[in-house]
Short mmCIF file of C-alpha atoms in Angstrom, two decimals:
data_model
loop_
_atom_site.label_atom_id
_atom_site.label_comp_id
_atom_site.label_asym_id
_atom_site.label_seq_id
_atom_site.Cartn_x
_atom_site.Cartn_y
_atom_site.Cartn_z
CA UNK A 1130 106.16 -28.76 252.44
CA UNK A 1131 104.43 -28.23 249.13
CA UNK A 1132 102.65 -31.13 247.48
CA UNK A 1133 102.97 -31.56 243.76
CA UNK A 1134 100.49 -33.66 241.92
CA UNK A 1135 101.78 -35.22 238.70
CA UNK A 1136 99.43 -35.40 235.77
CA UNK A 1137 98.74 -38.76 234.10
CA UNK A 1138 100.93 -38.19 230.95
CA UNK A 1139 103.91 -37.37 233.15
CA UNK A 1140 103.34 -40.53 235.22
CA UNK A 1141 103.22 -42.64 232.07
CA UNK A 1142 106.51 -41.18 230.82
CA UNK A 1143 108.21 -41.61 234.22
CA UNK A 1144 106.96 -45.19 234.58
CA UNK A 1145 108.22 -46.04 231.10
CA UNK A 1146 111.62 -44.46 231.80
CA UNK A 1147 112.03 -46.28 235.12
CA UNK A 1148 110.97 -49.69 233.82
CA UNK A 1149 112.85 -49.47 230.54
CA UNK A 1150 115.99 -50.85 232.12
CA UNK A 1151 114.26 -53.55 234.16
CA UNK A 1152 114.51 -57.06 232.78
CA UNK A 1153 112.96 -60.24 233.97
CA UNK A 1154 115.47 -62.58 235.56
CA UNK A 1155 113.99 -65.85 234.33
CA UNK A 1156 116.09 -68.97 233.91
CA UNK A 1157 117.07 -69.47 230.26
CA UNK A 1158 114.89 -72.59 229.82
CA UNK A 1159 111.83 -70.83 231.23
CA UNK A 1160 112.42 -67.74 229.09
CA UNK A 1161 112.64 -69.91 225.96
CA UNK A 1162 109.47 -71.81 226.90
CA UNK A 1163 107.49 -68.56 226.96
CA UNK A 1164 108.92 -67.20 223.73
CA UNK A 1165 106.35 -67.34 220.95
CA UNK A 1166 107.28 -69.63 218.10
CA UNK A 1167 107.30 -68.04 214.67
CA UNK A 1168 104.16 -68.80 212.68
CA UNK A 1169 104.08 -68.93 208.89
CA UNK A 1170 101.99 -66.22 207.32
CA UNK A 1171 99.86 -67.03 204.32
CA UNK A 1172 98.64 -64.18 202.18
CA UNK A 1173 95.25 -64.87 200.69
CA UNK A 1174 93.10 -62.80 198.43
CA UNK A 1175 90.32 -61.46 200.61
CA UNK A 1176 88.97 -58.83 198.24
CA UNK A 1177 85.41 -59.41 197.26
CA UNK A 1178 83.37 -56.77 195.49
CA UNK A 1179 80.46 -55.33 197.45
CA UNK A 1180 78.03 -56.26 194.72
CA UNK A 1181 78.27 -58.69 191.84
CA UNK A 1182 79.00 -56.99 188.55
CA UNK A 1183 76.16 -58.33 186.45
CA UNK A 1184 76.55 -57.80 182.73
CA UNK A 1185 75.05 -59.09 179.51
CA UNK A 1186 78.12 -61.34 179.18
CA UNK A 1187 77.73 -62.90 182.62
CA UNK A 1188 77.69 -66.70 182.59
CA UNK A 1189 74.26 -67.83 183.78
CA UNK A 1190 75.49 -70.91 185.64
CA UNK A 1191 74.62 -71.34 189.32
CA UNK A 1192 76.18 -69.25 192.07
CA UNK A 1193 75.16 -68.54 195.65
CA UNK A 1194 72.52 -65.82 196.10
CA UNK A 1195 69.62 -65.17 198.46
CA UNK A 1196 66.98 -62.53 197.75
CA UNK A 1197 66.46 -59.68 200.20
CA UNK A 1198 64.00 -56.82 200.47
CA UNK A 1199 61.13 -56.81 197.99
CA UNK A 1200 62.61 -59.78 196.12
CA UNK A 1201 62.44 -61.95 199.26
CA UNK A 1202 58.67 -61.52 199.26
CA UNK A 1203 58.23 -62.15 195.54
CA UNK A 1204 60.77 -64.77 194.43
CA UNK A 1205 59.36 -68.24 195.15
CA UNK A 1206 61.48 -70.50 197.35
CA UNK A 1207 60.96 -73.25 194.76
CA UNK A 1208 62.71 -71.07 192.17
CA UNK A 1209 65.82 -70.87 194.35
CA UNK A 1210 65.81 -74.62 195.00
CA UNK A 1211 65.30 -75.44 191.32
CA UNK A 1212 68.02 -72.98 190.28
CA UNK A 1213 70.50 -74.94 192.38
CA UNK A 1214 69.17 -78.28 191.14
CA UNK A 1215 69.45 -77.20 187.50
CA UNK A 1216 72.69 -75.24 188.07
CA UNK A 1217 71.24 -71.93 186.81
CA UNK A 1218 72.04 -68.60 188.43
CA UNK A 1219 69.24 -67.87 190.91
CA UNK A 1220 69.56 -64.12 190.44
CA UNK A 1221 69.29 -64.55 186.66
CA UNK A 1222 66.30 -66.88 186.96
CA UNK A 1223 64.70 -64.47 189.45
CA UNK A 1224 65.21 -61.53 187.10
CA UNK A 1225 63.54 -63.48 184.29
CA UNK A 1226 60.69 -64.40 186.64
CA UNK A 1227 60.28 -60.79 187.82
CA UNK A 1228 60.30 -59.37 184.28
CA UNK A 1229 58.01 -61.99 182.79
CA UNK A 1230 55.47 -61.99 185.65
CA UNK A 1231 55.55 -58.29 186.57
CA UNK A 1232 56.91 -59.06 190.04
CA UNK A 1233 54.59 -62.07 190.34
CA UNK A 1234 51.39 -60.28 189.36
CA UNK A 1235 50.73 -61.41 185.77
CA UNK A 1236 47.61 -63.37 184.93
CA UNK A 1237 49.74 -66.04 183.21
CA UNK A 1238 51.54 -66.64 186.51
CA UNK A 1239 48.53 -66.35 188.81
CA UNK A 1240 46.06 -68.35 186.69
CA UNK A 1241 48.32 -70.73 184.77
CA UNK A 1242 51.50 -71.00 186.90
CA UNK A 1243 53.43 -69.86 183.84
CA UNK A 1244 56.48 -67.95 185.15
CA UNK A 1245 58.10 -66.90 181.90
CA UNK A 1246 55.66 -66.50 179.06
CA UNK A 1247 56.24 -70.08 177.94
CA UNK A 1248 54.14 -70.88 174.90
CA UNK A 1249 52.29 -74.03 173.94
CA UNK A 1250 51.49 -73.28 170.31
CA UNK A 1251 49.75 -69.92 170.12
CA UNK A 1252 48.74 -69.87 173.80
CA UNK A 1253 50.54 -69.62 177.10
CA UNK A 1254 51.21 -73.03 178.64
CA UNK A 1255 49.26 -73.99 181.77
CA UNK A 1256 50.99 -75.89 184.58
CA UNK A 1257 49.29 -77.76 187.41
CA UNK A 1258 51.44 -76.12 190.11
CA UNK A 1259 53.76 -73.14 190.43
CA UNK A 1260 56.66 -75.55 190.95
CA UNK A 1261 55.80 -77.33 187.68
CA UNK A 1262 55.91 -74.01 185.83
CA UNK A 1263 59.20 -73.01 187.46
CA UNK A 1264 60.67 -76.44 186.69
CA UNK A 1265 59.80 -75.99 183.01
CA UNK A 1266 61.45 -72.56 183.02
CA UNK A 1267 64.63 -74.10 184.47
CA UNK A 1268 64.55 -76.93 181.94
CA UNK A 1269 64.46 -74.41 179.10
CA UNK A 1270 67.31 -72.38 180.60
CA UNK A 1271 69.38 -75.53 181.13
CA UNK A 1272 68.68 -76.67 177.57
CA UNK A 1273 69.86 -73.30 176.25
CA UNK A 1274 72.97 -73.52 178.44
CA UNK A 1275 73.86 -77.05 177.34
CA UNK A 1276 73.52 -75.90 173.72
CA UNK A 1277 76.12 -73.15 174.13
CA UNK A 1278 73.91 -70.22 175.14
CA UNK A 1279 75.80 -69.53 178.36
CA UNK A 1280 75.45 -65.77 178.83
CA UNK A 1281 72.54 -63.53 179.74
CA UNK A 1282 72.61 -61.89 176.29
CA UNK A 1283 72.69 -65.21 174.43
CA UNK A 1284 69.75 -66.65 176.36
CA UNK A 1285 67.66 -63.47 176.22
CA UNK A 1286 68.23 -63.07 172.48
CA UNK A 1287 66.66 -66.49 171.91
CA UNK A 1288 64.08 -66.34 174.70
CA UNK A 1289 62.55 -62.94 174.17
CA UNK A 1290 60.97 -61.37 171.09
CA UNK A 1291 62.25 -57.96 172.18
CA UNK A 1292 65.77 -56.98 173.20
CA UNK A 1293 65.34 -57.01 176.96
CA UNK A 1294 68.87 -58.06 177.91
CA UNK A 1295 69.64 -54.68 179.46
CA UNK A 1296 66.40 -54.81 181.48
CA UNK A 1297 67.32 -58.27 182.80
CA UNK A 1298 70.79 -57.04 183.80
CA UNK A 1299 69.25 -54.05 185.59
CA UNK A 1300 66.83 -56.35 187.42
CA UNK A 1301 69.70 -58.63 188.41
CA UNK A 1302 71.57 -55.68 189.90
CA UNK A 1303 68.41 -54.48 191.67
CA UNK A 1304 67.70 -57.95 193.06
CA UNK A 1305 71.29 -58.41 194.25
CA UNK A 1306 71.47 -54.94 195.81
#
């Protein structure tokens, strides 16, 4: 007698062929009890872009954002908290902070807690604490916003003596990436 050993794919096909005609002999009530009930399906939009598309026309109102990488070590926590309190985009406020302070290294920021080149007459304003300086920056941004300057370009055109809107947008993309 010769032994034949069936390979796994053949066993799968044979098992499927043999069991194809087998049905469970459950009572009708029990069969209905185990039948899954149809569930409604709701289609929702789940597409979200990988990165925010920051542009000069972006509205600078508050949205969720947390800094990562280099920005996490430079952007003050108080800036993020104040951005939410004042309803200003934290990535926009962070980009302004980064540009104006040279990633937190300017003498105006380090010696005077002035985060954005804010002037008091012909000199840079001095604030008692870093939070005081950041609060003043947010107050200015909020004042601009409430007076109709709602985009990056509109605020930067009034804020800065030079046209640095494109630089701010680039920083926003860098910070968000």
